[in-house]
CSV table of C-alpha atoms in Angstrom, one decimal:
chain,number,residue,atom,x,y,z
A,72,MET,CA,-121.4,-28.3,27.9
A,73,ALA,CA,-124.1,-30.9,27.7
A,74,SER,CA,-127.7,-30.0,27.2
A,75,GLY,CA,-129.7,-29.8,30.4
A,76,ASP,CA,-126.9,-28.8,32.8
A,77,GLY,CA,-129.4,-27.3,35.3
A,78,GLY,CA,-126.7,-26.9,38.0
A,79,ARG,CA,-124.7,-24.6,35.8
A,80,VAL,CA,-127.8,-22.6,34.9
A,81,ARG,CA,-128.7,-22.2,38.6
A,82,ARG,CA,-125.1,-21.0,39.3
A,83,ALA,CA,-125.4,-18.4,36.5
A,84,PHE,CA,-128.5,-17.0,38.1
A,85,ALA,CA,-126.7,-16.8,41.5
A,86,VAL,CA,-123.7,-15.1,39.9
A,87,GLN,CA,-126.0,-12.5,38.2
A,88,ALA,CA,-127.7,-11.9,41.5
A,89,GLY,CA,-124.4,-11.0,43.0
A,90,HIS,CA,-123.6,-8.6,40.1
A,91,CYS,CA,-127.0,-6.9,40.6
A,92,GLU,CA,-126.4,-6.5,44.4
A,93,ARG,CA,-123.0,-4.9,43.8
A,94,MET,CA,-124.4,-2.6,41.1
A,95,GLY,CA,-127.2,-1.4,43.4
A,96,SER,CA,-130.2,-3.4,42.2
A,97,PRO,CA,-131.5,-5.4,45.2
A,98,PHE,CA,-134.8,-6.1,43.4
A,99,THR,CA,-133.2,-7.7,40.3
A,100,ALA,CA,-130.8,-9.6,42.6
A,101,THR,CA,-133.8,-11.1,44.5
A,102,LEU,CA,-135.6,-11.9,41.2
A,103,CYS,CA,-132.5,-13.7,39.8
A,104,ARG,CA,-131.9,-15.6,43.0
A,105,LEU,CA,-135.5,-16.8,43.2
A,106,LEU,CA,-135.5,-17.9,39.6
A,107,GLY,CA,-132.2,-19.7,39.9
A,108,GLU,CA,-133.2,-21.5,43.1
A,109,ARG,CA,-136.8,-22.3,42.4
A,110,LEU,CA,-137.5,-22.6,38.7
A,111,ASP,CA,-138.4,-26.1,37.7
A,112,ASP,CA,-139.3,-28.2,34.6
A,113,ARG,CA,-143.0,-28.1,35.1
A,114,THR,CA,-143.4,-25.2,32.6
A,115,ALA,CA,-142.1,-24.7,29.1
A,116,ILE,CA,-140.0,-21.7,30.1
A,117,GLY,CA,-138.6,-23.7,33.1
A,118,ARG,CA,-137.6,-26.6,30.8
A,119,ARG,CA,-136.1,-24.3,28.3
A,120,VAL,CA,-134.0,-22.4,30.8
A,121,LEU,CA,-132.9,-25.3,32.9
A,122,GLY,CA,-132.1,-27.3,29.7
A,123,TRP,CA,-130.0,-24.5,28.2
A,124,SER,CA,-127.5,-26.0,25.8
A,125,GLY,CA,-125.1,-23.0,25.7
A,126,ASP,CA,-123.1,-21.3,28.4
A,127,PRO,CA,-125.7,-19.6,30.6
A,128,GLU,CA,-123.3,-17.0,31.9
A,129,LEU,CA,-121.8,-16.0,28.5
A,130,ASP,CA,-125.2,-16.0,27.0
A,131,ALA,CA,-126.5,-13.8,29.8
A,132,LEU,CA,-129.4,-16.1,30.3
A,133,PRO,CA,-130.6,-14.6,33.6
A,134,LEU,CA,-130.8,-11.2,32.0
A,135,ARG,CA,-132.7,-12.5,29.0
A,136,LEU,CA,-135.4,-13.8,31.3
A,137,ALA,CA,-135.3,-10.8,33.7
A,138,GLY,CA,-135.6,-8.4,30.7
A,139,GLY,CA,-138.6,-10.3,29.3
A,140,LEU,CA,-140.4,-10.2,32.6
A,141,HIS,CA,-139.7,-6.5,32.9
A,142,ALA,CA,-141.0,-5.8,29.4
A,143,LEU,CA,-144.2,-7.7,30.1
A,144,VAL,CA,-144.7,-5.8,33.4
A,145,ARG,CA,-144.2,-2.5,31.6
A,146,ARG,CA,-146.8,-3.6,29.0
A,147,GLY,CA,-149.4,-4.3,31.6
A,148,ARG,CA,-149.3,-8.0,30.6
A,149,LEU,CA,-148.6,-9.3,34.2
A,150,PRO,CA,-150.6,-7.2,36.7
A,151,ALA,CA,-150.0,-9.5,39.7
A,152,LEU,CA,-146.3,-9.4,39.1
A,153,ALA,CA,-146.3,-5.7,38.4
A,154,ALA,CA,-147.8,-5.0,41.8
A,155,LEU,CA,-144.6,-6.5,43.4
A,156,TYR,CA,-142.2,-4.6,41.1
A,157,PRO,CA,-140.5,-1.4,42.4
A,158,PRO,CA,-141.3,0.8,44.1
A,159,ALA,CA,-142.6,-2.1,46.2
A,160,PRO,CA,-139.7,-3.5,48.3
A,161,PRO,CA,-138.5,-7.0,47.3
A,162,ASP,CA,-140.5,-9.6,49.3
A,163,PRO,CA,-139.3,-13.1,48.2
A,164,GLU,CA,-142.4,-15.2,48.9
A,165,PRO,CA,-145.2,-13.2,47.2
A,166,LEU,CA,-142.7,-12.3,44.5
A,167,TRP,CA,-142.0,-16.0,43.8
A,168,THR,CA,-145.7,-16.8,43.7
A,169,ALA,CA,-146.2,-14.1,41.0
A,170,LEU,CA,-143.1,-15.2,39.1
A,171,SER,CA,-144.1,-18.8,39.0
A,172,ASP,CA,-147.5,-17.8,37.6
A,173,ALA,CA,-145.9,-15.6,35.1
A,174,VAL,CA,-143.6,-18.2,33.6
A,175,ALA,CA,-146.5,-20.7,33.5
A,176,THR,CA,-148.9,-18.3,31.7
A,177,ALA,CA,-146.8,-16.1,29.6
A,178,GLU,CA,-144.7,-18.6,27.6
A,179,ALA,CA,-145.6,-17.2,24.2
A,180,ASP,CA,-144.6,-13.7,25.3
A,181,LEU,CA,-141.5,-14.6,27.3
A,182,GLY,CA,-140.0,-17.1,24.8
A,183,PRO,CA,-138.8,-14.5,22.2
A,184,TRP,CA,-136.8,-12.8,25.0
A,185,LEU,CA,-134.7,-16.0,25.4
A,186,ASP,CA,-133.9,-16.2,21.7
A,187,GLY,CA,-131.2,-13.5,21.6
A,188,PRO,CA,-128.8,-11.8,23.9
A,189,PRO,CA,-129.7,-8.7,25.9
A,190,GLN,CA,-129.1,-5.4,24.1
A,191,THR,CA,-128.4,-2.4,26.2
A,192,ASN,CA,-127.4,1.2,25.5
A,193,GLU,CA,-126.3,2.5,28.9
A,194,VAL,CA,-126.5,6.3,28.6
A,195,ALA,CA,-124.4,7.0,31.7
A,196,ARG,CA,-121.4,5.6,29.9
A,197,SER,CA,-121.3,8.9,28.0
A,198,GLY,CA,-120.1,10.4,31.3
A,199,VAL,CA,-116.9,8.3,30.8
A,200,LEU,CA,-116.6,8.7,27.1
A,201,MET,CA,-117.2,12.5,27.0
A,202,PRO,CA,-114.2,13.3,29.2
A,203,GLY,CA,-112.2,11.0,26.9
A,204,LEU,CA,-113.3,13.1,23.9
A,205,MET,CA,-112.2,16.2,25.8
A,206,ALA,CA,-108.8,14.6,26.3
A,207,VAL,CA,-108.7,13.9,22.5
A,208,ALA,CA,-109.6,17.5,21.8
A,209,ALA,CA,-106.9,18.9,24.1
A,210,ALA,CA,-104.3,16.5,22.7
A,211,THR,CA,-105.1,17.4,19.1
A,212,GLY,CA,-105.4,21.2,19.2
A,213,GLY,CA,-109.2,21.3,19.4
A,214,ARG,CA,-109.7,19.7,16.0
A,215,PRO,CA,-113.3,18.9,15.1
A,216,VAL,CA,-114.3,15.3,15.6
A,217,VAL,CA,-115.4,12.6,13.1
A,218,LEU,CA,-116.9,10.1,15.6
A,219,TRP,CA,-117.5,6.4,14.7
A,220,GLU,CA,-118.9,4.0,17.2
A,221,LEU,CA,-118.5,0.2,17.2
A,222,GLY,CA,-121.3,-1.9,18.8
A,223,ALA,CA,-123.5,1.3,18.9
A,224,SER,CA,-126.8,-0.5,19.7
A,225,GLY,CA,-129.3,2.4,19.5
A,226,GLY,CA,-126.7,5.0,19.0
A,227,LEU,CA,-127.5,6.8,22.3
A,228,ASN,CA,-123.8,7.3,23.1
A,229,LEU,CA,-123.2,8.7,19.6
A,230,ARG,CA,-125.2,11.7,20.8
A,231,LEU,CA,-123.0,12.3,23.8
A,232,ASP,CA,-122.3,16.0,23.0
A,233,ARG,CA,-126.1,16.6,23.3
A,234,TYR,CA,-126.1,15.8,27.0
A,235,ALA,CA,-125.3,18.0,30.0
A,236,TYR,CA,-122.3,17.1,32.2
A,237,ASP,CA,-120.8,17.9,35.5
A,238,LEU,CA,-117.4,16.1,35.4
A,239,GLY,CA,-115.5,16.8,38.6
A,240,GLY,CA,-116.8,20.4,38.6
A,241,ARG,CA,-116.2,20.8,34.9
A,242,ALA,CA,-119.3,21.6,32.9
A,243,ALA,CA,-119.6,20.2,29.4
A,244,GLY,CA,-122.1,19.5,26.7
A,245,GLU,CA,-125.5,21.2,26.3
A,246,ALA,CA,-126.5,22.9,29.6
A,247,GLU,CA,-130.2,22.7,28.9
A,248,SER,CA,-130.3,19.0,27.9
A,249,PRO,CA,-132.9,16.8,29.6
A,250,VAL,CA,-130.2,14.2,29.9
A,251,ARG,CA,-127.8,15.2,32.7
A,252,LEU,CA,-124.8,13.2,33.8
A,253,ALA,CA,-122.7,13.8,36.9
A,254,PRO,CA,-120.7,10.7,37.8
A,255,ALA,CA,-119.1,10.5,41.1
A,256,TRP,CA,-115.6,11.9,40.3
A,257,SER,CA,-112.1,11.5,41.8
A,258,GLY,CA,-109.0,13.1,40.4
A,259,SER,CA,-108.6,16.4,38.6
A,260,PRO,CA,-111.3,17.4,36.2
A,261,PRO,CA,-110.9,16.6,32.5
A,262,PRO,CA,-109.3,19.3,30.3
A,263,ASP,CA,-111.4,22.4,29.5
A,264,ALA,CA,-111.5,21.5,25.8
A,265,PRO,CA,-114.7,21.9,23.7
A,266,VAL,CA,-115.8,18.9,21.7
A,267,ARG,CA,-117.2,19.7,18.3
A,268,ILE,CA,-118.5,16.7,16.4
A,269,ILE,CA,-119.0,17.4,12.8
A,270,GLU,CA,-119.9,13.9,11.7
A,271,ARG,CA,-121.0,10.8,13.5
A,272,ARG,CA,-121.9,7.2,12.6
A,273,GLY,CA,-122.2,3.9,14.3
A,274,VAL,CA,-122.4,0.2,13.5
A,275,ASP,CA,-124.0,-2.8,15.1
A,276,LEU,CA,-125.0,-6.3,14.1
A,277,ASN,CA,-128.5,-5.4,15.2
A,278,PRO,CA,-128.9,-1.6,15.4
A,279,LEU,CA,-132.0,-0.4,17.2
A,280,ASP,CA,-134.2,2.5,16.2
A,281,ALA,CA,-135.4,4.8,18.9
A,282,GLY,CA,-138.3,5.7,16.7
A,283,LEU,CA,-139.7,2.2,16.9
A,284,PRO,CA,-141.8,1.2,20.0
A,285,ALA,CA,-140.4,-2.4,20.0
A,286,ASP,CA,-136.8,-1.2,20.0
A,287,ARG,CA,-137.5,1.4,22.7
A,288,GLU,CA,-139.2,-1.4,24.7
A,289,ARG,CA,-136.1,-3.6,24.3
A,290,LEU,CA,-133.7,-1.0,25.5
A,291,THR,CA,-135.8,0.0,28.6
A,292,ALA,CA,-136.6,-3.6,29.5
A,293,TYR,CA,-132.9,-4.4,30.2
A,294,VAL,CA,-132.6,-1.5,32.7
A,295,TRP,CA,-133.1,-2.9,36.1
A,296,PRO,CA,-136.6,-1.8,37.4
A,297,ASP,CA,-135.5,-0.5,40.8
A,298,GLN,CA,-133.0,1.9,39.2
A,299,ARG,CA,-135.4,4.7,38.5
A,300,GLU,CA,-132.7,7.2,37.6
A,301,ARG,CA,-131.4,5.0,34.9
A,302,LEU,CA,-134.9,4.4,33.5
A,303,ALA,CA,-135.6,8.1,33.4
A,304,ARG,CA,-132.3,8.8,31.8
A,305,ILE,CA,-132.7,6.3,29.0
A,306,GLU,CA,-136.3,7.4,28.3
A,307,ALA,CA,-135.1,11.0,28.0
A,308,ALA,CA,-132.2,9.9,25.7
A,309,LEU,CA,-134.5,7.8,23.6
A,310,ALA,CA,-136.9,10.8,23.1
A,311,LEU,CA,-133.9,12.9,21.9
A,312,ALA,CA,-132.8,10.1,19.5
A,313,ALA,CA,-136.3,9.6,18.1
A,314,ALA,CA,-136.4,13.3,17.2
A,315,ASP,CA,-132.9,13.3,15.7
A,316,PRO,CA,-132.0,9.7,14.8
A,317,PRO,CA,-128.3,8.9,15.0
A,318,PRO,CA,-127.0,7.4,11.8
A,319,LEU,CA,-126.5,3.6,12.2
A,320,ASP,CA,-125.4,0.8,9.9
A,321,ARG,CA,-126.1,-2.9,10.2
A,322,ALA,CA,-122.8,-4.7,9.6
A,323,ALA,CA,-119.9,-6.5,11.2
A,324,ALA,CA,-117.7,-3.9,12.9
A,325,GLY,CA,-114.4,-5.0,11.3
A,326,ASP,CA,-115.6,-4.8,7.7
A,327,TRP,CA,-117.4,-1.6,8.4
A,328,LEU,CA,-114.4,0.0,10.0
A,329,ALA,CA,-112.1,-1.1,7.2
A,330,LEU,CA,-114.2,0.6,4.6
A,331,ARG,CA,-114.4,3.8,6.5
A,332,LEU,CA,-110.7,3.9,7.3
A,333,ALA,CA,-109.9,3.3,3.6
A,334,ALA,CA,-111.4,6.7,2.7
A,335,SER,CA,-109.1,9.7,2.9
A,336,PRO,CA,-109.5,11.6,6.1
A,337,LEU,CA,-110.8,15.2,6.1
A,338,PRO,CA,-107.7,17.4,6.8
A,339,GLY,CA,-107.9,19.3,10.0
A,340,THR,CA,-110.2,16.8,11.8
A,341,VAL,CA,-109.5,13.9,14.2
A,342,ARG,CA,-111.2,10.6,13.5
A,343,VAL,CA,-112.2,9.0,16.8
A,344,ILE,CA,-113.3,5.3,17.0
A,345,GLN,CA,-115.1,4.7,20.3
A,346,HIS,CA,-116.6,1.6,21.9
A,347,SER,CA,-118.0,0.9,25.4
A,348,ILE,CA,-118.5,-2.5,27.1
A,349,ALA,CA,-118.8,-4.0,23.6
A,350,LEU,CA,-115.6,-5.9,22.7
A,351,GLN,CA,-116.5,-8.8,25.0
A,352,TYR,CA,-119.3,-9.6,22.7
A,353,PHE,CA,-117.1,-9.6,19.5
A,354,PRO,CA,-115.5,-12.9,18.4
A,355,PRO,CA,-111.7,-12.9,18.9
A,356,ALA,CA,-111.1,-12.8,15.2
A,357,GLU,CA,-113.2,-9.7,14.9
A,358,ARG,CA,-111.3,-8.0,17.7
A,359,ALA,CA,-108.0,-8.8,16.0
A,360,ARG,CA,-109.3,-7.5,12.7
A,361,ILE,CA,-110.4,-4.2,14.3
A,362,ALA,CA,-107.0,-3.7,16.0
A,363,ALA,CA,-105.1,-4.5,12.7
A,364,ARG,CA,-107.2,-2.0,10.7
A,365,LEU,CA,-106.5,0.7,13.3
A,366,ASP,CA,-102.8,0.0,13.3
A,367,GLU,CA,-102.7,0.2,9.5
A,368,ALA,CA,-104.7,3.5,9.4
A,369,GLY,CA,-102.6,4.8,12.3
A,370,ALA,CA,-99.4,4.3,10.4
A,371,SER,CA,-100.6,6.8,7.8
A,372,ALA,CA,-102.1,9.3,10.3
A,373,THR,CA,-100.5,12.8,10.3
A,374,PRO,CA,-100.5,15.7,12.8
A,375,ASP,CA,-103.0,17.4,10.5
A,376,ALA,CA,-105.3,14.3,10.3
A,377,PRO,CA,-104.8,12.3,13.5
A,378,LEU,CA,-106.6,9.2,14.5
A,379,ALA,CA,-107.8,8.2,18.0
A,380,ARG,CA,-109.3,5.1,19.7
A,381,LEU,CA,-111.3,5.5,22.8
A,382,ALA,CA,-111.9,2.1,24.4
A,383,TYR,CA,-114.1,1.9,27.5
A,384,GLU,CA,-114.0,-1.8,28.2
A,385,ALA,CA,-113.7,-4.5,30.9
A,386,ASP,CA,-110.1,-5.2,31.9
A,387,PRO,CA,-109.3,-8.8,32.6
A,388,THR,CA,-106.3,-7.8,34.8
A,389,ARG,CA,-108.7,-5.9,37.1
A,390,ALA,CA,-111.3,-8.7,37.6
A,391,GLY,CA,-113.2,-7.4,34.6
A,392,LEU,CA,-113.6,-3.8,36.0
A,393,PRO,CA,-113.8,-1.3,33.2
A,394,ILE,CA,-111.0,1.1,32.1
A,395,LEU,CA,-110.8,3.9,29.6
A,396,ASP,CA,-107.8,3.7,27.3
A,397,LEU,CA,-106.9,6.3,24.7
A,398,THR,CA,-104.7,5.6,21.8
A,399,LEU,CA,-103.5,8.4,19.6
A,400,TRP,CA,-101.9,8.3,16.1
A,401,PRO,CA,-99.4,9.3,14.8
A,402,GLY,CA,-97.3,7.5,17.2
A,403,GLY,CA,-99.8,4.9,18.5
A,404,GLU,CA,-99.3,5.6,22.2
A,405,THR,CA,-101.9,4.2,24.5
A,406,ARG,CA,-102.6,5.6,27.9
A,407,ARG,CA,-105.1,4.6,30.6
A,408,ILE,CA,-106.8,7.9,31.2
A,409,ALA,CA,-109.6,6.7,33.6
A,410,THR,CA,-111.1,3.8,35.4
A,411,ALA,CA,-114.9,3.5,35.9
A,412,ASP,CA,-117.7,1.0,36.6
A,413,ALA,CA,-119.8,-0.6,33.9
A,414,HIS,CA,-122.7,1.7,34.4
A,415,GLY,CA,-120.7,4.9,34.4
A,416,ARG,CA,-121.6,5.8,38.0
A,417,ALA,CA,-118.1,6.7,39.2
A,418,VAL,CA,-115.0,7.8,37.4
A,419,ARG,CA,-111.4,7.9,38.6
A,420,TRP,CA,-109.7,10.3,36.2
A,421,ARG,CA,-106.0,10.0,35.4
A,422,GLY,CA,-105.8,12.0,32.2
A,423,TRP,CA,-103.5,12.1,29.2
A,424,ASP,CA,-100.8,14.4,30.7
A,425,ARG,CA,-99.3,12.9,33.8
């Protein structure tokens, strides 16, 4: 696309506003719609946004700007705008006045948020992944789990056994955990199979450290400000991760996975590779490399050392709505065991045995 396609940029903000409305964030929807309709080239931020040379939707440009604004509000950098953020109801005219002043006066602080894609670590996705691990445990005779996560971000979903769950009436995890997940559930509950993780590790091109204030700020800024439950949940999960950091590596997922799969598995365990709403950000060649390495490793998997892939990703055949697919080796059979939404709010469970 040619540089300066302001119409396409404005459409990207309108599309993002629609997503926010459907996902229960009327404030962020209003903010994106106002920026998309009224931002102009009289400010440096306006010129940069409207002159975006990439694909504004694929680059998540609206969320880059919305995340930067939220971060500055949380810092106390924009008090006039903060007064109009939740719990105040979205009021378009005063909100636009404060937004236009913010983009005019906070260029130096907002600019870095446009430099890279949003980075999230939605903790509620553990409410979809955990029942998947319970299905793995049930299908493999309760073997202890060696858990590896691709696109792990800050590793919050690597710690999923440390959270408390109500999964269709089935309790799981640590009952006293400050992070509690109870997605709206339909279908039978997941199997009553304890999940015991004996080793965990994740990989990301830009892993975030819950012990660093800047990384905590980044992860909380991309949570929509009117979704107070999500904010409280990620803050609780970050506190747990800061006290007991999940092990994370900085690398390309395909290379990292190839090295780990090349090592002999520990007999009596099941290796599980999980990823959630991550593959869409991987180049096609990287996705193919991951699939090839898993197929190669799966060919040598045994009943005593099985291998599993737990993929919670957008499904293009369902207009991008997420699904949870489980593949088990030996055999390499894949079954769709659940459908969900991208924030893990609701799960329709289908299960492995059906």
